[in-house]
CSV table of C-alpha atoms and ligand atoms in Angstrom, one decimal:
chain,number,residue,atom,x,y,z
A,1,MET,CA,153.4,96.2,33.6
A,2,SER,CA,149.7,95.1,33.1
A,3,THR,CA,147.0,96.8,31.2
A,4,ALA,CA,143.9,98.3,33.0
A,5,SER,CA,141.8,95.5,31.6
A,6,GLU,CA,144.1,92.9,33.0
A,7,TYR,CA,144.0,94.5,36.5
A,8,LEU,CA,140.2,94.8,36.2
A,9,LYS,CA,139.9,91.2,35.3
A,10,ARG,CA,141.9,90.2,38.3
A,11,LEU,CA,140.1,92.4,40.8
A,12,ASN,CA,136.6,91.6,39.4
A,13,ARG,CA,137.1,87.9,40.1
A,14,TYR,CA,136.6,88.4,43.8
A,15,LYS,CA,133.1,88.3,45.3
A,16,THR,CA,133.6,87.7,49.1
A,17,LEU,CA,136.0,88.5,51.9
A,18,ARG,CA,136.6,86.1,54.7
A,19,VAL,CA,137.7,88.0,57.9
A,20,LYS,CA,138.9,86.1,61.0
A,21,SER,CA,138.9,87.5,64.5
A,22,CYS,CA,142.1,89.4,65.3
A,23,GLN,CA,143.5,90.0,68.8
A,24,SER,CA,145.9,92.8,67.9
A,25,VAL,CA,147.5,94.5,64.9
A,26,SER,CA,151.1,95.8,64.9
A,27,GLY,CA,153.7,97.0,62.5
A,28,LEU,CA,153.6,99.4,59.7
A,29,VAL,CA,151.0,100.1,56.9
A,30,ARG,CA,151.6,102.4,54.0
A,31,VAL,CA,148.6,104.4,52.7
A,32,SER,CA,148.1,104.6,49.0
A,33,GLY,CA,147.4,107.7,46.9
A,34,ALA,CA,143.9,109.2,47.2
A,35,LYS,CA,141.2,107.7,45.0
A,36,ASN,CA,139.2,110.9,45.0
A,37,SER,CA,142.3,112.9,43.9
A,38,ALA,CA,143.3,110.4,41.3
A,39,LEU,CA,139.8,110.5,39.6
A,40,PRO,CA,139.7,114.3,38.8
A,41,LEU,CA,143.4,114.2,37.9
A,42,LEU,CA,142.7,111.4,35.4
A,43,ALA,CA,139.9,113.5,33.9
A,44,ALA,CA,142.4,116.5,33.9
A,45,SER,CA,144.8,114.4,31.8
A,46,LEU,CA,142.6,115.2,28.9
A,47,LEU,CA,143.9,118.8,29.1
A,48,THR,CA,147.5,117.8,28.5
A,49,GLU,CA,149.7,116.1,25.9
A,50,GLY,CA,151.3,114.1,28.7
A,51,LEU,CA,150.6,113.5,32.4
A,52,THR,CA,152.5,111.2,34.8
A,53,LEU,CA,150.8,110.6,38.1
A,54,LYS,CA,152.8,109.2,41.0
A,55,ASN,CA,151.4,107.6,44.1
A,56,PHE,CA,148.6,106.3,41.8
A,57,PRO,CA,146.3,103.8,43.5
A,58,ILE,CA,145.3,100.8,41.4
A,59,LEU,CA,141.7,100.0,42.4
A,60,LEU,CA,138.4,99.4,40.5
A,61,ASP,CA,137.3,103.1,40.2
A,62,THR,CA,140.6,104.4,38.9
A,63,LEU,CA,140.9,101.4,36.5
A,64,TYR,CA,137.4,102.2,35.1
A,65,ALA,CA,138.6,105.8,34.6
A,66,VAL,CA,141.7,104.6,32.8
A,67,GLU,CA,139.4,102.5,30.6
A,68,ILE,CA,137.4,105.7,29.7
A,69,LEU,CA,140.7,107.5,28.9
A,70,SER,CA,141.7,104.7,26.5
A,71,LEU,CA,138.3,104.9,24.8
A,72,LEU,CA,138.7,108.6,24.4
A,73,GLY,CA,141.9,108.0,22.5
A,74,LYS,CA,144.6,108.4,25.2
A,75,GLU,CA,147.5,106.0,25.4
A,76,VAL,CA,147.8,104.8,29.0
A,77,SER,CA,150.6,102.9,30.6
A,78,LEU,CA,150.2,101.6,34.1
A,79,THR,CA,152.8,100.2,36.6
A,80,GLU,CA,152.7,99.9,40.3
A,81,GLY,CA,152.2,103.4,41.7
A,82,VAL,CA,152.6,105.2,38.4
A,83,VAL,CA,150.3,106.0,35.5
A,84,SER,CA,151.4,107.8,32.3
A,85,ILE,CA,148.8,109.2,29.9
A,86,ARG,CA,149.9,110.5,26.5
A,87,GLY,CA,148.4,111.7,23.2
A,88,GLY,CA,145.4,113.6,22.1
A,89,VAL,CA,141.6,113.3,22.6
A,90,LYS,CA,139.9,111.5,19.7
A,91,THR,CA,136.3,111.5,20.7
A,92,TYR,CA,133.9,113.3,23.1
A,93,ALA,CA,131.5,110.5,24.2
A,94,VAL,CA,131.8,108.4,27.4
A,95,PRO,CA,129.9,105.2,27.1
A,96,SER,CA,127.1,104.8,29.6
A,97,TYR,CA,128.2,101.3,30.7
A,98,LEU,CA,131.4,102.8,32.1
A,99,SER,CA,129.8,106.0,33.5
A,100,ALA,CA,127.3,103.8,35.4
A,101,LEU,CA,130.1,102.0,37.3
A,102,PHE,CA,131.4,104.9,39.4
A,103,ARG,CA,130.5,108.4,40.5
A,104,GLY,CA,133.9,109.9,39.4
A,105,SER,CA,132.9,109.3,35.8
A,106,VAL,CA,131.0,112.6,36.0
A,107,LEU,CA,134.4,114.4,36.0
A,108,PHE,CA,134.9,113.5,32.3
A,109,LEU,CA,132.2,116.1,31.6
A,110,GLY,CA,134.4,118.9,32.8
A,111,GLY,CA,137.6,117.2,31.5
A,112,LEU,CA,136.2,117.0,28.0
A,113,LEU,CA,134.7,120.5,28.0
A,114,GLY,CA,138.0,121.9,29.2
A,115,ALA,CA,140.0,120.0,26.6
A,116,ILE,CA,137.9,120.0,23.4
A,117,GLY,CA,134.8,122.1,24.2
A,118,ARG,CA,132.2,119.3,24.0
A,119,ALA,CA,131.2,116.2,25.9
A,120,LYS,CA,128.6,113.5,25.8
A,121,VAL,CA,128.2,111.7,29.1
A,122,ALA,CA,125.6,109.6,30.9
A,123,HIS,CA,124.4,110.1,34.5
A,124,PRO,CA,127.1,108.7,36.8
A,125,GLY,CA,126.8,105.7,39.0
A,126,GLY,CA,128.6,105.1,42.3
A,127,CYS,CA,127.7,104.3,45.9
A,128,PRO,CA,123.9,104.0,46.5
A,129,ILE,CA,124.1,106.5,49.4
A,130,GLY,CA,121.6,109.0,48.3
A,131,LYS,CA,120.0,110.7,45.3
A,132,ARG,CA,123.3,112.2,44.2
A,133,PRO,CA,122.0,114.8,41.7
A,134,ILE,CA,124.2,116.7,39.4
A,135,ASP,CA,122.0,119.8,39.2
A,136,GLN,CA,124.8,122.1,40.5
A,137,HIS,CA,127.2,120.9,37.9
A,138,LEU,CA,124.7,121.7,35.2
A,139,LYS,CA,123.7,125.0,36.8
A,140,PHE,CA,127.3,126.1,36.6
A,141,LEU,CA,127.6,125.1,33.0
A,142,GLU,CA,124.4,126.9,32.2
A,143,SER,CA,125.7,130.0,34.0
A,144,VAL,CA,128.7,130.2,31.7
A,145,GLY,CA,126.4,129.8,28.7
A,146,CYS,CA,126.9,126.1,27.7
A,147,THR,CA,124.3,124.6,25.4
A,148,PHE,CA,122.7,121.2,26.2
A,149,SER,CA,120.7,118.5,24.6
A,150,PHE,CA,119.5,115.3,26.2
A,151,ASP,CA,119.2,112.0,24.2
A,152,GLY,CA,118.8,108.4,25.2
A,153,GLY,CA,120.1,108.8,28.8
A,154,TYR,CA,123.0,110.9,27.6
A,155,ILE,CA,123.6,114.6,28.0
A,156,TYR,CA,125.5,116.4,25.3
A,157,VAL,CA,127.1,119.7,26.3
A,158,ARG,CA,129.0,122.3,24.3
A,159,LEU,CA,131.1,125.3,25.5
A,160,PRO,CA,129.7,128.7,24.5
A,161,ARG,CA,131.5,130.9,22.0
A,162,GLY,CA,131.0,133.9,24.2
A,163,VAL,CA,130.8,133.6,28.0
A,164,LYS,CA,127.4,134.5,29.6
A,165,SER,CA,128.4,135.0,33.3
A,166,ARG,CA,131.8,135.0,35.0
A,167,ARG,CA,130.6,134.6,38.5
A,168,PHE,CA,128.8,131.5,39.9
A,169,ARG,CA,127.7,130.5,43.4
A,170,PHE,CA,127.1,126.9,44.3
A,171,ASP,CA,123.8,126.4,46.3
A,172,VAL,CA,125.3,123.4,48.0
A,173,ILE,CA,128.9,122.6,48.6
A,174,THR,CA,129.8,119.9,46.2
A,175,VAL,CA,133.2,118.2,45.7
A,176,THR,CA,132.9,116.8,42.1
A,177,GLY,CA,130.7,119.9,41.2
A,178,THR,CA,133.6,122.2,42.2
A,179,GLU,CA,136.1,120.0,40.3
A,180,ASN,CA,134.0,119.9,37.2
A,181,ALA,CA,133.7,123.7,37.2
A,182,LEU,CA,137.5,124.1,37.5
A,183,LEU,CA,138.1,121.5,34.7
A,184,THR,CA,135.5,123.3,32.4
A,185,LEU,CA,137.2,126.7,33.0
A,186,ALA,CA,140.4,125.3,31.4
A,187,GLY,CA,138.5,125.7,28.2
A,188,LEU,CA,137.3,129.3,28.7
A,189,LYS,CA,139.5,132.4,28.5
A,190,GLY,CA,139.7,135.1,31.2
A,191,GLU,CA,138.7,135.6,34.8
A,192,PHE,CA,136.0,133.8,36.7
A,193,VAL,CA,134.8,133.7,40.3
A,194,LEU,CA,133.3,130.5,41.9
A,195,GLU,CA,131.6,130.9,45.3
A,196,ASN,CA,130.8,128.4,48.0
A,197,CYS,CA,133.3,125.9,46.7
A,198,ALA,CA,134.4,122.6,48.3
A,199,LEU,CA,137.8,122.8,50.0
A,200,GLU,CA,138.5,119.0,50.3
A,201,PRO,CA,142.2,118.3,50.0
A,202,GLU,CA,141.4,116.4,46.8
A,203,VAL,CA,139.9,119.5,45.3
A,204,LEU,CA,143.0,121.4,46.2
A,205,ASP,CA,145.2,118.7,44.7
A,206,LEU,CA,143.4,119.4,41.4
A,207,VAL,CA,144.0,123.1,41.9
A,208,GLU,CA,147.7,122.5,42.3
A,209,PHE,CA,147.7,120.5,39.0
A,210,LEU,CA,145.8,123.3,37.2
A,211,LYS,CA,148.3,125.8,38.4
A,212,LYS,CA,151.1,123.7,37.0
A,213,LEU,CA,149.2,123.8,33.7
A,214,GLY,CA,149.3,127.6,33.7
A,215,MET,CA,145.9,128.6,35.3
A,216,GLY,CA,145.9,131.2,38.0
A,217,ILE,CA,143.7,130.2,41.0
A,218,GLU,CA,143.4,132.2,44.2
A,219,ILE,CA,141.4,130.9,47.1
A,220,GLU,CA,139.8,133.1,49.8
A,221,GLY,CA,137.5,131.2,52.2
A,222,ARG,CA,135.2,129.2,49.9
A,223,THR,CA,135.7,131.6,46.9
A,224,PHE,CA,138.0,130.6,44.0
A,225,LYS,CA,139.2,133.4,41.7
A,226,VAL,CA,140.2,131.6,38.5
A,227,PHE,CA,142.3,133.1,35.6
A,228,ASN,CA,142.8,131.3,32.4
A,229,PRO,CA,145.3,133.2,30.1
A,230,SER,CA,144.0,131.2,27.1
A,231,PRO,CA,142.9,127.6,26.7
A,232,GLU,CA,145.5,127.1,23.9
A,233,SER,CA,148.4,128.2,26.1
A,234,LEU,CA,147.5,125.4,28.6
A,235,ARG,CA,147.5,122.6,26.0
A,236,GLY,CA,150.4,120.5,24.8
A,237,LYS,CA,152.2,120.4,28.1
A,238,ARG,CA,153.8,117.4,29.8
A,239,ILE,CA,153.3,117.4,33.5
A,240,SER,CA,154.3,115.2,36.4
A,241,HIS,CA,152.2,115.2,39.6
A,242,ARG,CA,152.3,113.3,42.9
A,243,ILE,CA,148.8,112.4,44.2
A,244,ILE,CA,148.2,113.3,47.9
A,245,PRO,CA,147.9,110.4,50.3
A,246,ASP,CA,144.4,109.0,50.8
A,247,ARG,CA,143.1,110.5,54.0
A,248,ILE,CA,140.1,108.1,54.2
A,249,GLU,CA,142.3,105.0,53.8
A,250,ALA,CA,144.5,106.5,56.5
A,251,GLY,CA,141.5,107.2,58.7
A,252,THR,CA,140.3,103.6,58.2
A,253,PHE,CA,143.6,102.2,59.4
A,254,LEU,CA,143.7,104.7,62.3
A,255,VAL,CA,140.3,103.4,63.5
A,256,LEU,CA,141.7,99.8,63.2
A,257,GLY,CA,144.6,101.0,65.4
A,258,ALA,CA,142.3,102.6,67.9
A,259,LEU,CA,140.5,99.2,68.2
A,260,LEU,CA,143.5,96.8,68.0
A,261,GLY,CA,146.8,98.7,67.6
A,262,GLU,CA,149.7,97.4,69.6
A,263,PRO,CA,150.9,99.8,68.2
A,264,LEU,CA,150.2,100.4,64.5
A,265,ARG,CA,152.2,102.9,62.4
A,266,VAL,CA,150.3,104.4,59.5
A,267,GLU,CA,152.7,105.8,56.9
A,268,ASN,CA,152.5,108.1,53.9
A,269,VAL,CA,149.9,110.3,55.5
A,270,ASN,CA,149.4,114.1,55.6
A,271,PRO,CA,148.3,114.8,59.2
A,272,ASN,CA,147.1,118.2,58.2
A,273,HIS,CA,144.3,116.6,56.2
A,274,LEU,CA,143.2,114.5,59.2
A,275,GLY,CA,142.4,117.1,61.8
A,276,SER,CA,138.8,116.2,62.5
A,277,ILE,CA,139.4,112.5,62.4
A,278,LEU,CA,142.4,112.7,64.8
A,279,SER,CA,140.6,114.9,67.3
A,280,LEU,CA,137.6,112.5,67.4
A,281,LEU,CA,139.9,109.4,67.7
A,282,LYS,CA,141.7,111.1,70.6
A,283,ARG,CA,138.3,111.8,72.3
A,284,ALA,CA,137.4,108.1,71.8
A,285,GLY,CA,140.5,107.2,73.8
A,286,ALA,CA,143.0,106.2,71.1
A,287,LYS,CA,146.7,107.1,71.9
A,288,LEU,CA,148.2,108.9,68.9
A,289,LYS,CA,151.7,110.1,68.1
A,290,VAL,CA,151.7,112.4,65.1
A,291,ASP,CA,154.8,112.9,63.0
A,292,LYS,CA,155.3,114.7,59.7
A,293,ASN,CA,154.3,111.8,57.4
A,294,SER,CA,153.2,109.1,59.8
A,295,ILE,CA,151.0,108.5,62.8
A,296,LYS,CA,151.5,105.9,65.5
A,297,VAL,CA,148.3,104.7,67.1
A,298,GLU,CA,147.8,102.5,70.1
A,299,ARG,CA,144.4,100.9,71.0
A,300,ALA,CA,142.1,102.7,73.5
A,301,GLU,CA,141.8,100.9,76.8
A,302,ARG,CA,138.0,101.4,76.4
A,303,ILE,CA,136.4,103.2,73.5
A,304,LYS,CA,134.6,106.3,74.8
A,305,PRO,CA,131.2,107.2,73.2
A,306,LEU,CA,131.2,110.2,70.9
A,307,LYS,CA,128.9,112.7,69.2
A,308,VAL,CA,129.7,112.7,65.5
A,309,ARG,CA,128.4,115.0,62.8
A,310,THR,CA,129.5,114.7,59.2
A,311,GLU,CA,130.3,118.0,57.4
A,312,PRO,CA,132.1,119.3,54.4
A,313,TYR,CA,135.9,119.6,54.9
A,314,PRO,CA,137.4,120.7,57.3
A,315,GLY,CA,134.5,119.0,59.2
A,316,PHE,CA,134.4,115.3,59.9
A,317,PRO,CA,134.1,113.4,56.5
A,318,THR,CA,131.0,111.4,55.6
A,319,ASP,CA,133.5,108.9,54.1
A,320,MET,CA,134.6,108.0,57.7
A,321,GLN,CA,131.2,107.8,59.2
A,322,ALA,CA,130.7,104.1,58.7
A,323,GLN,CA,134.1,103.2,60.1
A,324,PHE,CA,133.4,105.3,63.2
A,325,MET,CA,130.1,103.6,63.6
A,326,ALA,CA,131.9,100.2,63.6
A,327,MET,CA,134.2,101.4,66.4
A,328,LEU,CA,131.5,103.1,68.4
A,329,SER,CA,129.5,99.8,68.4
A,330,LEU,CA,132.0,98.7,71.0
A,331,ALA,CA,132.1,102.0,73.0
A,332,ASP,CA,131.5,102.2,76.7
A,333,GLY,CA,128.2,104.1,76.4
A,334,THR,CA,125.8,105.6,73.8
A,335,SER,CA,127.0,107.6,70.8
A,336,GLU,CA,125.1,109.7,68.3
A,337,ILE,CA,126.1,110.0,64.7
A,338,GLU,CA,124.5,112.6,62.5
A,339,GLU,CA,124.9,112.3,58.7
A,340,THR,CA,124.3,115.7,57.1
A,341,ILE,CA,125.8,115.0,53.6
A,342,PHE,CA,124.0,112.0,52.2
A,343,GLU,CA,120.4,111.1,53.0
A,344,ASN,CA,120.9,107.3,52.7
A,345,ARG,CA,124.2,106.5,54.2
A,346,PHE,CA,123.3,104.3,57.1
A,347,ARG,CA,122.8,101.0,55.3
A,348,HIS,CA,125.8,99.5,57.1
A,349,ALA,CA,123.9,100.0,60.4
A,350,ALA,CA,121.7,97.0,59.6
A,351,GLU,CA,124.7,94.9,58.6
A,352,LEU,CA,126.6,95.8,61.8
A,353,SER,CA,123.4,94.9,63.8
A,354,ARG,CA,123.7,91.4,62.3
A,355,MET,CA,127.0,91.2,64.1
A,356,GLY,CA,125.4,92.2,67.4
A,357,ALA,CA,125.7,96.0,67.3
A,358,ASP,CA,122.9,97.9,68.9
A,359,ILE,CA,122.1,100.7,66.5
A,360,GLU,CA,118.8,102.7,66.0
A,361,VAL,CA,118.5,104.9,62.9
A,362,LYS,CA,115.9,107.7,62.8
A,363,GLY,CA,116.2,109.9,59.7
A,364,ARG,CA,119.7,111.3,59.6
A,365,VAL,CA,120.7,110.3,63.2
A,366,ALA,CA,122.0,107.0,64.3
A,367,THR,CA,122.1,106.1,68.0
A,368,VAL,CA,124.8,103.6,68.7
A,369,ARG,CA,124.6,101.9,72.1
A,370,GLY,CA,127.9,100.2,72.8
A,371,VAL,CA,127.9,96.4,73.3
A,372,ARG,CA,130.6,94.3,75.0
A,373,ALA,CA,131.5,92.3,71.9
A,374,LEU,CA,130.5,91.8,68.2
A,375,LYS,CA,130.1,88.4,66.7
A,376,GLY,CA,131.2,87.2,63.3
A,377,ALA,CA,128.3,86.9,60.8
A,378,ARG,CA,127.5,86.8,57.0
A,379,VAL,CA,127.1,90.4,56.0
A,380,ASN,CA,126.8,92.4,52.8
A,381,ALA,CA,128.9,95.4,51.7
A,382,THR,CA,126.2,98.0,50.8
A,383,ASP,CA,128.7,100.6,49.6
A,384,LEU,CA,132.4,101.4,49.6
A,385,ARG,CA,132.9,102.8,53.1
A,386,ALA,CA,130.3,100.4,54.5
A,387,SER,CA,132.5,97.6,53.3
A,388,ALA,CA,135.5,99.1,55.2
A,389,ALA,CA,133.3,99.3,58.4
A,390,LEU,CA,132.5,95.6,58.0
A,391,VAL,CA,136.1,94.7,57.7
A,392,LEU,CA,136.9,96.6,60.9
A,393,ALA,CA,134.0,95.0,62.7
A,394,GLY,CA,134.9,91.6,61.4
A,395,LEU,CA,138.5,91.9,62.7
A,396,VAL,CA,137.4,92.9,66.1
A,397,ALA,CA,134.5,90.5,66.3
A,398,GLU,CA,134.6,87.0,67.8
A,399,GLY,CA,134.7,84.2,65.2
A,400,GLU,CA,134.5,84.6,61.4
A,401,THR,CA,132.8,87.1,59.2
A,402,LEU,CA,132.0,86.7,55.5
A,403,ILE,CA,131.5,89.9,53.6
A,404,GLY,CA,129.6,89.6,50.4
A,405,ASN,CA,129.7,92.1,47.5
A,406,VAL,CA,133.4,92.7,48.2
A,407,GLY,CA,133.7,94.6,44.8
A,408,GLN,CA,132.6,97.6,46.8
A,409,LEU,CA,135.8,97.4,48.9
A,410,LEU,CA,137.9,96.9,45.8
A,411,ARG,CA,136.4,100.0,44.3
A,412,GLY,CA,138.2,102.3,46.7
A,413,TYR,CA,140.9,100.5,48.7
A,414,GLU,CA,144.2,99.3,47.1
A,415,LYS,CA,145.5,95.9,48.3
A,416,MET,CA,143.5,96.0,51.5
A,417,GLU,CA,143.9,92.2,51.9
A,418,GLU,CA,147.6,92.3,51.5
A,419,LYS,CA,148.0,95.3,53.8
A,420,LEU,CA,145.9,93.7,56.6
A,421,LYS,CA,147.9,90.4,56.3
A,422,GLY,CA,151.1,92.5,56.7
A,423,LEU,CA,149.7,93.6,60.1
A,424,GLY,CA,149.0,90.0,61.3
A,425,CYS,CA,145.3,89.8,60.3
A,426,GLU,CA,143.7,86.8,58.6
A,427,VAL,CA,141.7,88.0,55.7
A,428,TYR,CA,141.1,86.2,52.4
A,429,LEU,CA,139.5,87.3,49.1
A,430,LEU,CA,137.4,84.6,47.7
A,431,GLU,CA,136.1,84.0,44.2
A,432,LYS,CA,132.9,82.4,45.4
A,433,ASP,CA,129.7,84.4,45.8
A,434,LEU,CA,128.4,84.6,49.4
A,435,LYS,CA,125.0,83.2,48.4
A,436,ASP,CA,126.7,80.1,47.0
A,437,MET,CA,128.6,79.4,50.2
A,438,SER,CA,127.1,76.9,52.6
A,439,PRO,CA,126.1,78.5,56.0
B,501,EPU,N1,124.6,117.7,45.6
B,501,EPU,C1,123.5,118.3,45.0
B,501,EPU,N2,123.6,118.7,43.7
B,501,EPU,C2,124.7,118.4,43.0
B,501,EPU,C3,125.8,117.8,43.6
B,501,EPU,C4,125.7,117.4,44.9
B,501,EPU,O1,122.5,118.5,45.7
B,501,EPU,O2,124.8,118.8,41.8
B,501,EPU,C5,124.5,117.3,47.0
B,501,EPU,C6,124.6,115.7,47.2
B,501,EPU,O3,123.4,115.1,47.0
B,501,EPU,C7,125.1,115.6,48.6
B,501,EPU,C8,126.0,116.9,48.8
B,501,EPU,O4,125.6,117.8,47.7
B,501,EPU,O5,124.0,115.8,49.5
B,501,EPU,C9,127.5,116.6,48.6
B,501,EPU,O6,127.8,115.8,47.5
B,501,EPU,P1,129.1,116.0,46.7
B,501,EPU,O7,128.7,116.5,45.3
B,501,EPU,O8,130.1,116.8,47.4
B,501,EPU,O9,129.6,114.5,46.5
B,501,EPU,P2,130.3,113.9,45.3
B,501,EPU,O10,131.1,114.9,44.6
B,501,EPU,O11,129.3,113.1,44.5
B,501,EPU,C10,132.5,113.2,46.5
B,501,EPU,C11,133.3,111.9,46.7
B,501,EPU,C12,132.5,111.0,47.7
B,501,EPU,C13,132.3,111.8,49.0
B,501,EPU,C14,131.6,113.2,48.7
B,501,EPU,C15,131.5,114.0,50.0
B,501,EPU,C16,134.4,111.6,44.6
B,501,EPU,C17,134.5,110.8,43.4
B,501,EPU,N3,133.4,111.2,45.5
B,501,EPU,O12,131.3,112.8,46.0
B,501,EPU,O13,133.3,109.9,48.0
B,501,EPU,O14,131.5,111.1,49.9
B,501,EPU,O15,132.4,113.9,47.7
B,501,EPU,O16,132.8,114.3,50.5
B,501,EPU,O17,135.1,112.5,44.9
B,501,EPU,C18,133.7,107.7,48.6
B,501,EPU,O18,134.9,107.8,48.2
B,501,EPU,O19,133.3,106.6,49.2
B,501,EPU,C19,132.7,108.7,48.2
B,501,EPU,C20,131.4,108.4,48.2
């Protein structure tokens, strides 16, 4: 057993990833629990006396969240795959130096409001992929009658004594916005209706947990009918919950399989969560065999070009866009990728171009003209999923690739280096900064 700070210290040592060209991958890789489920569930642990999360991924973002829980007064014990969180909440303020490190920190707003009725949080950080406002989170809080004050970069929110409105419609579909609303409602008695909600499997994982806690939640289309018998009746419970498999990590390995699998078996997956990813991979030419909890993938003889458009779930996820771009760089023809969720999520295109990819970005559309081969280069991980795209590109490219700013990868992928080594790849985490390495 190690503490979160010890894990953080270990992971934060790494600055660069060295990736060598790989001819093929084969064998079995086990997908970890979903980062974007773990984060709302960690925030939800504030609502309970005791929560044990299984299939828990140990990576930078979840470790930062564990640090926040400890600062809020929770006792946390962490072992491989399991985190246990006990005790009460002792304070309501999340320090800005931790909020700034990851987007998921915004979920402590809802978690604290649901648990103790007040919260002081700073604007969240996370991937630099767009403006990433939280106006919808605040609009919801306003609708139920919360009071706000802003001070020194912090926002201080209190739950109302009497509820103002019991029906709220999101103007845009937002994952953490929906999660924050659900967490907040754990602190308010009675019936509520949320419209135009996000339906990502990670949101539904939180819904499952809240039902275990005693809340009633019915879902029809994008409308959630929420019933809270009384906030007091939810508290003091001890709950155990298994986090769903990470569909984005699974998707990342499936793209690797489509490029190099001979064959590759991706295990601990829920194929029902992967519909749009699997259908596009098939169209690209990958050979897939889907079982209940695992998927076998064999490389495509030639990657076929695709038209890809990111959309809220069940559409194709924005979190897989970069990895698909890496794959389509080698397609037999020209692909078009439209990013409809985030306005600045093509920064990996410039990095892939350094490796020989032919990509033209105009606004929200990237045109990817397939090339015969990519070449290893020195590149920079501009955000979490961009880093995964560069790993894939590095493995399939000729020669060696050095990926700087590898902390981005470690934010969201558990043991990526170890898992890739297990498949026969040569990848090495280095403590040296890319800029200090001789060319
Ligand atoms: N939006 C607003 N106002 C808001 C909230 C969102 O205009 O108040 C807009 C955003 O600017 C964006 C769209 O709504 O254009 C969708 O953003 P959303 O709120 O759904 O994103 P998020 O909740 O901040 C989560 C994931 C992201 C993932 C997106 C979309 C977590 C912690 N993060 O972010 O994951 O890309 O949903 O599926 O759950 C990642 O894991 O690499 C990652 C970036």
